Tab-separated table of C-alpha atoms and ligand atoms in Angstrom:
chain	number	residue	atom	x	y	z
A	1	UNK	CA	90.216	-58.741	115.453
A	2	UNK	CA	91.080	-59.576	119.095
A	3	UNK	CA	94.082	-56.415	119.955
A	4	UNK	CA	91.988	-54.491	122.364
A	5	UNK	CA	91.298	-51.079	121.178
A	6	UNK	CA	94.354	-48.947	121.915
A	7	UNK	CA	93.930	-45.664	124.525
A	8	UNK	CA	95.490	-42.838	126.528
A	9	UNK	CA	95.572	-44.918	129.648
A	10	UNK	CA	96.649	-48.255	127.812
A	11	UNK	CA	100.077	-49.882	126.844
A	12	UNK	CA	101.725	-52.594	125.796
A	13	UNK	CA	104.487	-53.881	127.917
A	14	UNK	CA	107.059	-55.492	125.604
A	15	UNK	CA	110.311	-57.131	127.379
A	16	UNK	CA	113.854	-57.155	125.062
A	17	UNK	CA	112.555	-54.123	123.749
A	18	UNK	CA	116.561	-52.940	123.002
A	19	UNK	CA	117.153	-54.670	120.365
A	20	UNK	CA	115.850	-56.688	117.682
A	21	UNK	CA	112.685	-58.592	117.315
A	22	UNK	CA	111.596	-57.070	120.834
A	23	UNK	CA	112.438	-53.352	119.092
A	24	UNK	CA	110.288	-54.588	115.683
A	25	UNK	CA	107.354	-55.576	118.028
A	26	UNK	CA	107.226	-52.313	119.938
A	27	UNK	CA	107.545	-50.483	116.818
A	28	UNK	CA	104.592	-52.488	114.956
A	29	UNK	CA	102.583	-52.066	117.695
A	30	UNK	CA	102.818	-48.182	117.521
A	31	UNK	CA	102.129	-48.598	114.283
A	32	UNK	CA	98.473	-49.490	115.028
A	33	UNK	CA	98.162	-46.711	117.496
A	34	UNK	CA	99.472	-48.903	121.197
A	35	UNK	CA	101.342	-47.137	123.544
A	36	UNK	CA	104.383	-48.919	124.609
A	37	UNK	CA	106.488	-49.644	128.018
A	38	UNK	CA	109.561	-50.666	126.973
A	39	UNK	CA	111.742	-52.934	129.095
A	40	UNK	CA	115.031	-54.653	129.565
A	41	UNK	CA	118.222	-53.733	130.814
A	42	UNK	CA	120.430	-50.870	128.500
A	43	UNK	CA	118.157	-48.163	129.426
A	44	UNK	CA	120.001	-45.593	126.780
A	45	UNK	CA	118.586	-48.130	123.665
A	46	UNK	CA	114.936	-48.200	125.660
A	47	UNK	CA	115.367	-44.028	125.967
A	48	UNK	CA	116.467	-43.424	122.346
A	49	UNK	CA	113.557	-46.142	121.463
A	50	UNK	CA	111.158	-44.110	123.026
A	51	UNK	CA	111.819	-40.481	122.256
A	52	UNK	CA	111.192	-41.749	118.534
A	53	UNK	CA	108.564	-43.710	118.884
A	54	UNK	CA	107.059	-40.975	120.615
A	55	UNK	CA	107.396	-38.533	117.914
A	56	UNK	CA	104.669	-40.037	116.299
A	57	UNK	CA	101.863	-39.205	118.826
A	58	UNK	CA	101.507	-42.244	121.226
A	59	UNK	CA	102.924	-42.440	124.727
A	60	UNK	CA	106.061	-44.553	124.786
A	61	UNK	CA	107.741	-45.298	128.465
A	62	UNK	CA	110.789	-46.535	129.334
A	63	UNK	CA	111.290	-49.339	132.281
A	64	UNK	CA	114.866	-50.698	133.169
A	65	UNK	CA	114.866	-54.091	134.489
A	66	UNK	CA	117.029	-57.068	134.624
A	67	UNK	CA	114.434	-59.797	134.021
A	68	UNK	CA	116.556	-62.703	135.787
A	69	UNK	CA	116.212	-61.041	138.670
A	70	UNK	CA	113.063	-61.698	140.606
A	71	UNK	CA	112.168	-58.787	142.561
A	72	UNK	CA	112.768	-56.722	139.750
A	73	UNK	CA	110.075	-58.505	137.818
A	74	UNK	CA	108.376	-58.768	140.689
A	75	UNK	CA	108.118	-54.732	140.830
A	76	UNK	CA	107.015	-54.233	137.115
A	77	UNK	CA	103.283	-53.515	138.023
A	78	UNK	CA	103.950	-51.060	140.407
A	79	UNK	CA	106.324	-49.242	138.305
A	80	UNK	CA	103.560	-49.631	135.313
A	81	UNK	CA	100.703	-49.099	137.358
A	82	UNK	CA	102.969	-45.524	138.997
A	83	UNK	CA	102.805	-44.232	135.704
A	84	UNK	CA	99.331	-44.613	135.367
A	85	UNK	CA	98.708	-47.031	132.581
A	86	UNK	CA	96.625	-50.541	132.592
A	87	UNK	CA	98.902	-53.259	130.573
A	88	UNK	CA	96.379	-54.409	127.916
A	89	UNK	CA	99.299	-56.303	125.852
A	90	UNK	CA	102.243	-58.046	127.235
A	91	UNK	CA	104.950	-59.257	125.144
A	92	UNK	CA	107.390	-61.622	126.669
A	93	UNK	CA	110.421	-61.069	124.255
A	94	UNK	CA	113.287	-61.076	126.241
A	95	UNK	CA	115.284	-63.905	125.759
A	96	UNK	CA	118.777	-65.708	125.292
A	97	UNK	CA	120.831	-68.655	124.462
A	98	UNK	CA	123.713	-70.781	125.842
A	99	UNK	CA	125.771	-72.315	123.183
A	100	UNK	CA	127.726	-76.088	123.263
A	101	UNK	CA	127.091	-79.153	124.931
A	102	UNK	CA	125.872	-79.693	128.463
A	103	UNK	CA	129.028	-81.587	129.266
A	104	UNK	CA	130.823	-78.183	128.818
A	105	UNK	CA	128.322	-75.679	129.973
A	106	UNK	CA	128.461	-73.270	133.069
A	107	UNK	CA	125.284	-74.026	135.443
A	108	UNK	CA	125.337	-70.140	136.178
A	109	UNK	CA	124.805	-69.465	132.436
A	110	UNK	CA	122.491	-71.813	132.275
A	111	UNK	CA	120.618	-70.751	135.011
A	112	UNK	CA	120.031	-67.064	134.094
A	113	UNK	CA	119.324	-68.461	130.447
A	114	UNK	CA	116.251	-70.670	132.304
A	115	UNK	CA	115.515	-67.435	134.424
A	116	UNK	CA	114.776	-65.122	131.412
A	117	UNK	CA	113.423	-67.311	128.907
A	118	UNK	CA	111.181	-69.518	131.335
A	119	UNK	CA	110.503	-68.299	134.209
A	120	UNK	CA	109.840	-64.645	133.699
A	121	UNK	CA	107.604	-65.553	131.222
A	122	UNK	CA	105.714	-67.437	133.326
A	123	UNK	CA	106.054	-64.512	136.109
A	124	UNK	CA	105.104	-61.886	134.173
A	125	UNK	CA	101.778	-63.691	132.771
A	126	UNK	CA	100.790	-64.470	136.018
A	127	UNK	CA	101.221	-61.112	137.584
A	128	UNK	CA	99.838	-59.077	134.644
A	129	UNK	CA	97.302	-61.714	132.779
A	130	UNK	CA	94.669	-61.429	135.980
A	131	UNK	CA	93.862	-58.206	135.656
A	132	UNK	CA	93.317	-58.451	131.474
A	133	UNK	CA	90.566	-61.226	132.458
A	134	UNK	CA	89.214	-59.010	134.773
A	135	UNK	CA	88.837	-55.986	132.012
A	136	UNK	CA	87.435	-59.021	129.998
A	137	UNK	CA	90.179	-57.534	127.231
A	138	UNK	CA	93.955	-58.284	126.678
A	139	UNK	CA	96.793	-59.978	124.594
A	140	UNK	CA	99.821	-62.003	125.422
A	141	UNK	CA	102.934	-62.491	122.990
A	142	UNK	CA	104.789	-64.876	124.465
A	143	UNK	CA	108.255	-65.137	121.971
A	144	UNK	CA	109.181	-69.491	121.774
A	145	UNK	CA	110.994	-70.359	118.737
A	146	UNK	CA	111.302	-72.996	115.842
A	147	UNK	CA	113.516	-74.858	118.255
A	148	UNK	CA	110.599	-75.117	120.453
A	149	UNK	CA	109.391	-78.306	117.942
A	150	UNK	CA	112.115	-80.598	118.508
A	151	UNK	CA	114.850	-81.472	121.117
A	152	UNK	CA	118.189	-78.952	120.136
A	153	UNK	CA	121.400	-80.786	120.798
A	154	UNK	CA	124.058	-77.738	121.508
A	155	UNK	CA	121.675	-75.435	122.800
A	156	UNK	CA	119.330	-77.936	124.886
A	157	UNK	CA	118.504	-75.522	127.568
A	158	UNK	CA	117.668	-73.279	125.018
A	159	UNK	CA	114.906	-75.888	122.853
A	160	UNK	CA	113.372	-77.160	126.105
A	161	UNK	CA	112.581	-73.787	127.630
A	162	UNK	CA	110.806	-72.630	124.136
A	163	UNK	CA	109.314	-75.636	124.258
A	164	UNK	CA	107.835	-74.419	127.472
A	165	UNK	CA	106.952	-71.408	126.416
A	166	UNK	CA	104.672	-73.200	123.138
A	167	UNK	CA	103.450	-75.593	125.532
A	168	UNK	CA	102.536	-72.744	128.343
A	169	UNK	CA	101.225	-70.508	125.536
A	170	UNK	CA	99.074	-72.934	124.143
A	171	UNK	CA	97.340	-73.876	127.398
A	172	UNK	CA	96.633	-70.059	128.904
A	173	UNK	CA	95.223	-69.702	125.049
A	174	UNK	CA	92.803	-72.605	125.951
A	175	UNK	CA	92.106	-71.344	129.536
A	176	UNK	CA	91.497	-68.233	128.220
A	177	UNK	CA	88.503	-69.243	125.747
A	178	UNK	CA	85.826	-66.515	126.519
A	179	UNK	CA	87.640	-63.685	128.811
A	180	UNK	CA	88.204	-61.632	125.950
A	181	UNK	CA	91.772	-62.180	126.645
A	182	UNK	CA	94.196	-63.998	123.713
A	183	UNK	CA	97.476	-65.763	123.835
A	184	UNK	CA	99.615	-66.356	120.753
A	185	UNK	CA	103.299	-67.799	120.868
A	186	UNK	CA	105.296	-66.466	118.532
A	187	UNK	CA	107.851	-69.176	116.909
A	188	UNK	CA	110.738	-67.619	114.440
A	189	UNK	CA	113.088	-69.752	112.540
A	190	UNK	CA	116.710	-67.842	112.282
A	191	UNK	CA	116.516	-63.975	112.079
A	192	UNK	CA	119.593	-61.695	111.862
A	193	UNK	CA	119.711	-59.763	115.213
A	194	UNK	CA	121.925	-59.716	118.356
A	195	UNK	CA	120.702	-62.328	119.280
A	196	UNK	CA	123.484	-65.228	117.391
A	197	UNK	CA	126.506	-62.767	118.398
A	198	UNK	CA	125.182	-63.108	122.137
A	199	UNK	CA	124.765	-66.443	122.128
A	200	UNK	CA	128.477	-67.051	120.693
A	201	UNK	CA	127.618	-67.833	116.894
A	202	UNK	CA	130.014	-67.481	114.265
A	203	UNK	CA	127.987	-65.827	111.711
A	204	UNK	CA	129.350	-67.949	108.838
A	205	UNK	CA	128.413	-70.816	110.809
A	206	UNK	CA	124.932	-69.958	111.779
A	207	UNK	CA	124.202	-69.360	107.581
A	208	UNK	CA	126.291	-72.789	106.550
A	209	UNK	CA	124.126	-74.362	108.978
A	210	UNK	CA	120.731	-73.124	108.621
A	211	UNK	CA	119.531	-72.644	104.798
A	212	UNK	CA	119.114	-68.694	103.342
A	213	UNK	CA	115.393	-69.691	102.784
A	214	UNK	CA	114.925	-69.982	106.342
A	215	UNK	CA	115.898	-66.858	107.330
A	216	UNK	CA	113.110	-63.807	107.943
A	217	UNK	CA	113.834	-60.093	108.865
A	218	UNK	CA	113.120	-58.897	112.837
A	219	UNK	CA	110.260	-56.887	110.880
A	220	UNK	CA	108.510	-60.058	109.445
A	221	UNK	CA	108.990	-61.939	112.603
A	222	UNK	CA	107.294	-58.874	114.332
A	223	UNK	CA	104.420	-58.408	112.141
A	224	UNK	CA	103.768	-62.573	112.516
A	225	UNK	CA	103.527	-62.168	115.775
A	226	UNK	CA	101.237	-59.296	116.287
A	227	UNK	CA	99.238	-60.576	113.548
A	228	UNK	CA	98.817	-63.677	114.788
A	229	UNK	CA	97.632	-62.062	118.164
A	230	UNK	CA	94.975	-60.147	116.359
A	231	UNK	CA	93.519	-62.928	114.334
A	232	UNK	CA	93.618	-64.658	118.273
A	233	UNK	CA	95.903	-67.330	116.481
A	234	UNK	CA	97.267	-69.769	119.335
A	235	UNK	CA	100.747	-70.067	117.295
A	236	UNK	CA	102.471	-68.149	115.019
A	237	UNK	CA	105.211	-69.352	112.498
A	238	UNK	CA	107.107	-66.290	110.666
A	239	UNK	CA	108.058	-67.749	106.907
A	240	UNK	CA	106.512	-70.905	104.915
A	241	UNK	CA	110.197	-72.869	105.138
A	242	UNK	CA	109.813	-72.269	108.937
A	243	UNK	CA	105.719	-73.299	108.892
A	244	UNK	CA	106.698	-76.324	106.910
A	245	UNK	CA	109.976	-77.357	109.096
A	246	UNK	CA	107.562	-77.426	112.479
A	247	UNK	CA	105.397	-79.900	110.313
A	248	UNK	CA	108.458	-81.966	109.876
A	249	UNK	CA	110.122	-81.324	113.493
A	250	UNK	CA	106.998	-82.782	115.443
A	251	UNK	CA	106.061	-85.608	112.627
A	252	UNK	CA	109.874	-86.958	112.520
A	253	UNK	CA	110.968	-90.001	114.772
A	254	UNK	CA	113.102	-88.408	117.338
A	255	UNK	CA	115.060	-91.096	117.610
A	256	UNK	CA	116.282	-90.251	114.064
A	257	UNK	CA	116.143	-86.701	114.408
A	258	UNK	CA	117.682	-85.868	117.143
A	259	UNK	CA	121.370	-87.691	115.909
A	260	UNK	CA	121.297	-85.548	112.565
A	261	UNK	CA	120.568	-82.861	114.302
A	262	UNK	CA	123.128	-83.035	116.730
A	263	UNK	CA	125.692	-83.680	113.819
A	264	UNK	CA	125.390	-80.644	112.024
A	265	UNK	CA	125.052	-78.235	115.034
A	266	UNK	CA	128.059	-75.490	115.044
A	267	UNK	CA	127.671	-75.770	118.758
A	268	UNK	CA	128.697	-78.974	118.546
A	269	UNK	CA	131.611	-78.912	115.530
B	1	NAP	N1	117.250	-64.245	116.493
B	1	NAP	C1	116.819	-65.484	116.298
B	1	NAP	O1	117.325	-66.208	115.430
B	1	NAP	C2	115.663	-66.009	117.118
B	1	NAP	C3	115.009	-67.159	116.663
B	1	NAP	C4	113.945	-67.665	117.398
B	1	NAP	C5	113.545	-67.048	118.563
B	1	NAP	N2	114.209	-65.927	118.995
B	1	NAP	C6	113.757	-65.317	120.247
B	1	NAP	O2	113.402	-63.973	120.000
B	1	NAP	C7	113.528	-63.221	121.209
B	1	NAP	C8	114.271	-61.939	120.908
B	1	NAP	O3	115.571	-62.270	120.457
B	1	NAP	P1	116.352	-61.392	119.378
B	1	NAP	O4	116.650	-62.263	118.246
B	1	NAP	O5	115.652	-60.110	119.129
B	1	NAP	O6	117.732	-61.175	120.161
B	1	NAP	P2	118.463	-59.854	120.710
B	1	NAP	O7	118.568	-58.843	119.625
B	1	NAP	O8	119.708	-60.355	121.366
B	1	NAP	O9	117.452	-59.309	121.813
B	1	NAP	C9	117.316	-59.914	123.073
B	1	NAP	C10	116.597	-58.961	123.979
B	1	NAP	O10	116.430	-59.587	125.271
B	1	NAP	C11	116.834	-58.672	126.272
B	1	NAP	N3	117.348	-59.368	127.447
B	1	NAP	C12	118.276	-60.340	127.508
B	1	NAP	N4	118.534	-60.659	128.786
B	1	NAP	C13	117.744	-59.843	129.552
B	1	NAP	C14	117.574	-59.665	130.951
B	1	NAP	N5	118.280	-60.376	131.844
B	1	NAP	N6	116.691	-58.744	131.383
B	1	NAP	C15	115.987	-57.986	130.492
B	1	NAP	N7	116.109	-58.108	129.166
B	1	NAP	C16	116.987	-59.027	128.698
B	1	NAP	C17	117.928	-57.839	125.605
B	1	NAP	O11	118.009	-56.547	126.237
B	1	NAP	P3	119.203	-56.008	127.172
B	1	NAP	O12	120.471	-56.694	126.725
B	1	NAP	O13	119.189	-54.547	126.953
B	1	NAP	O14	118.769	-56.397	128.557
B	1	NAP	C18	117.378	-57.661	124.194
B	1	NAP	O15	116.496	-56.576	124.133
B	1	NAP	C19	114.224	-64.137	122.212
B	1	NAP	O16	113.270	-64.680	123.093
B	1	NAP	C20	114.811	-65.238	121.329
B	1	NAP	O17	114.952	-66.453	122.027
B	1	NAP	C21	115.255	-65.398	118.299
């Protein structure tokens, strides 16, 4: 079991903790006894979050922050650190999606999209992972997706910067090899949260598109992930359709993929 051992003075700071899979992860981790900071940017969801979790005995905190925004990230220690806690586990959750072709898209959309979903993960793990190797203990969750396995025509911003996130995830795993410190991306296939409506899905499309079997619950995707974490798993895939699609996505030609692809995406229709 890699989690490091959970304490008073420890937490787990877990981004997109308003809603969703972000909410699931925060919850299964005070399950096993972690104390949580919960972050993102509708503070009332974070507040209600946290009065309940705390009811059960373990400290849960409350951080507002807009994670495009790079001073804000850029104060998150300080603001952890002012309440006295040590981050042992960070879980980079936060995240979005643009919908529709590039030819169409708004470069300020796209922009925060690449903000959130790339580069504060790569922000936060390099302001809070240095002090987890020197503690020779620590866990990072870094949230990619299924889409990180294969380019996504109608939400190519979106594919590319999970791929990032696998890629990045992977390597800090491998640089990581003997710290005591673990890094598992966490890759769900579709999952039923705010996350479609956000993004501009028509619900019916999203399910015509992407087979029932495929779909998991924010509560399987969240035990995945912090199960895969413990076991010190590099990647994580929520749901055997989902394991077995990766297999598929990285085998297949691209050249062939890619076209079909593109022809049944709703962003696209
Ligand atoms: N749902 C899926 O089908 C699916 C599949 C694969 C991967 N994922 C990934 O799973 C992660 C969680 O998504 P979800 O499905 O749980 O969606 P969700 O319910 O829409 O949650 C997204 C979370 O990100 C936070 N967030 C967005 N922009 C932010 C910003 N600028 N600053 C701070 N927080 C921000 C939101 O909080 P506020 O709005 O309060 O700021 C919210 O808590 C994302 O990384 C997503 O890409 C989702």
């Amino acid at each position: 079991m890699t989690l490091p051992t959970p304490a008073a003075d420890r937490t787990a700071l877990v981004t997109g903790a308003s809603s969703g899979i972000g909410e699931q992860i925060a919850r299964e981790l005070v399950r096993r006894g972690h104390g949580v900071v919960l972050v993102a940017r509708r503070k009332e969801k974070l507040v209600a979050l946290a009065e309940e979790l705390s009811a059960s005995g373990v400290r849960a905190e409350v951080l507002a922050a807009d994670l495009s925004d790079r001073d804000a990230r850029a104060d998150l220690p300080n603001r952890v650190a002012d309440l006295g806690l040590t981050v042992d586990i960070l879980v980079n959750n936060a995240g979005l999606s643009t919908l529709g072709p590039i030819a169409t898209s708004d470069p300020d959309a796209e922009m925060n999209m690449i903000e959130v979903d790339v580069v504060a993960v790569a922000d936060l793990c390099s302001r809070f992972v240095p002090a987890m190797v020197e503690r020779k203990r620590g866990g990072v969750l870094n949230v990619a997706s299924t889409g990180a396995f294969q380019p996504l025509p109608g939400q190519a911003g979106y594919g590319a910067g999970k791929a990032f996130v696998l890629s990045y995830t992977r390597a800090l795993d491998g640089e990581l090899k003997g710290t005591g410190v673990h890094a598992t991306a966490l890759c769900p296939g579709p999952v039923d949260t705010g996350f479609g409506e956000a993004a501009g899905f028509d619900k019916a499309d999203a399910e015509a598109a992407l087979p029932a079997f495929m779909w998991e619950t924010a509560e399987a995707v969240a035990k995945c992930g912090v199960d895969g974490l413990d076991k010190g798993r590099p990647v994580a895939i929520p749901g055997p359709a989902n394991r077995v699609g990766a297999v598929f996505a990285q085998l297949a030609p691209k050249r062939l993929l890619v076209p079909i692809l593109a022809s049944r995406h709703p962003g696209l229709k």
